[in-house]
Amino acid sequence: MAASALRRGLFSTVSKYNKKHAHRILSVADSSGGFEGYRPRIQCRACGLSGGAQPRRFMSSRNRPEGKILETVGVFEAVKQHGKYETGQLFLHSVFGYRGIVLFPWHARLYDRDITPPMSDSKPEPPGPHGSKEVKGKTHTYYQVLIDTRDCPHISQRSQTEAVTFLANHDDSRALYAIPGLDYVSHEDILPYNSTEQVPIQHELFERFLLYNPAKSPPFTARDTLKAWQEKNHPWLELSDVHRETTENIRVTVIPFYMGMREAQNSHVYWWRYCIRLENMGNEVVQLRERHWRIFSLSGTLETVRGRGVVGREPVLSKEQPAFQYSSHVSLQAPSGHMWGTFRIERTDGSHFDVRIPPFSLESNKDDKAPPAGYTF
């Protein structure tokens, strides 16, 4: 009997994914029938959205009973409790539901502020900067992946599909470019499956990066172009630190990335990208209303930023659609700094509470090479 893998909301993951077939449900859940597309733009400090109307993508639910389509994509494999997935592993994202394929792993340090350190006989350490406690990191595996472009319209309300950005290599120190359909996925978010298709993922880089080899398992191996691209862009793709904290069942995960340095008006400007995921771990429906950031630079400046929502949105987090993920950028006139803050969350009864954003460091690479001008093959 075929099992269904359905994400919560658009795709709700079922627990018995070791059955015979993997299915996906594509749900036009929005009563307006539209999904709002996102294009990367230069954003103001701490994820303020730049001006300009956002393009919209519309889907028709004609001939779609209950707005859903059930589609077989392959056969589920056992989830790996230990070890890592190899290059070429097909998967469904357990939260956002898209089809993807693993390019290569990253080993990050996860700083989880929800984990209480073991008690010791020594005196407790005093709180760290900004009233924060000391947190020890543990090694955790993430994966660089390609997203199937057929699924991008269905997840654009919950996760940006053009969130991996680079500094453009020309005179405009604020110009960015994006590689669509790239993502970073935590090991526990991978639901592995296999397929008999030679091209099971639709993405412009799939056949440039991967070669079908039925003698291998998984049957997709890295081409030399993928290895060269990874080596060339390693400093700007590398995922090293992950920060996580939960407040009143709302978990916030932050991953910062150093993007490089540019010269502007006879000074050095250092750029970082940061990816944030908010996830509702409870049953109560809530909505993000405001952001409040504090940005400290090694040059001695402390900046406060307040604003409505994030990236122009005020996402609702419910049991059906519990997560929202976005990326933004920050620049400093110093090689390092810190960021921390809160999100103002509203309950259905109109009351509010603040969710802490775990403090994280902004560190520049010691070997500060020029950021890439683009990806070439």
PDB file of N, CA and C in Angstrom, residues 28 33 58-64:
ATOM      1  N   VAL A  28      -3.402  24.063  -3.452  1.00  0.00           N
ATOM      2  CA  VAL A  28      -3.667  25.485  -3.642  1.00  0.00           C
ATOM      3  C   VAL A  28      -4.525  25.910  -2.456  1.00  0.00           C
ATOM      4  N   GLY A  33      -6.178  31.907  -4.563  1.00  0.00           N
ATOM      5  CA  GLY A  33      -5.620  31.178  -5.713  1.00  0.00           C
ATOM      6  C   GLY A  33      -4.269  31.697  -6.139  1.00  0.00           C
ATOM      7  N   PHE A  58       0.262  33.327 -10.077  1.00  0.00           N
ATOM      8  CA  PHE A  58      -1.082  32.817  -9.827  1.00  0.00           C
ATOM      9  C   PHE A  58      -1.193  31.395 -10.342  1.00  0.00           C
ATOM     10  N   MET A  59      -1.926  30.594  -9.595  1.00  0.00           N
ATOM     11  CA  MET A  59      -2.189  29.224 -10.001  1.00  0.00           C
ATOM     12  C   MET A  59      -3.682  29.023 -10.090  1.00  0.00           C
ATOM     13  N   SER A  60      -4.087  28.289 -11.075  1.00  0.00           N
ATOM     14  CA  SER A  60      -5.499  27.991 -11.231  1.00  0.00           C
ATOM     15  C   SER A  60      -5.813  26.664 -10.564  1.00  0.00           C
ATOM     16  N   SER A  61      -6.938  26.620  -9.866  1.00  0.00           N
ATOM     17  CA  SER A  61      -7.353  25.367  -9.233  1.00  0.00           C
ATOM     18  C   SER A  61      -8.426  24.668 -10.057  1.00  0.00           C
ATOM     19  N   ARG A  62      -8.596  25.088 -11.298  1.00  0.00           N
ATOM     20  CA  ARG A  62      -9.575  24.426 -12.157  1.00  0.00           C
ATOM     21  C   ARG A  62      -9.200  22.962 -12.333  1.00  0.00           C
ATOM     22  N   ASN A  63     -10.221  22.116 -12.361  1.00  0.00           N
ATOM     23  CA  ASN A  63     -10.041  20.680 -12.534  1.00  0.00           C
ATOM     24  C   ASN A  63      -9.195  20.055 -11.433  1.00  0.00           C
ATOM     25  N   ARG A  64      -9.102  20.751 -10.285  1.00  0.00           N
ATOM     26  CA  ARG A  64      -8.346  20.198  -9.176  1.00  0.00           C
ATOM     27  C   ARG A  64      -9.306  20.018  -8.010  1.00  0.00           C
TER      28      ARG A  64
END
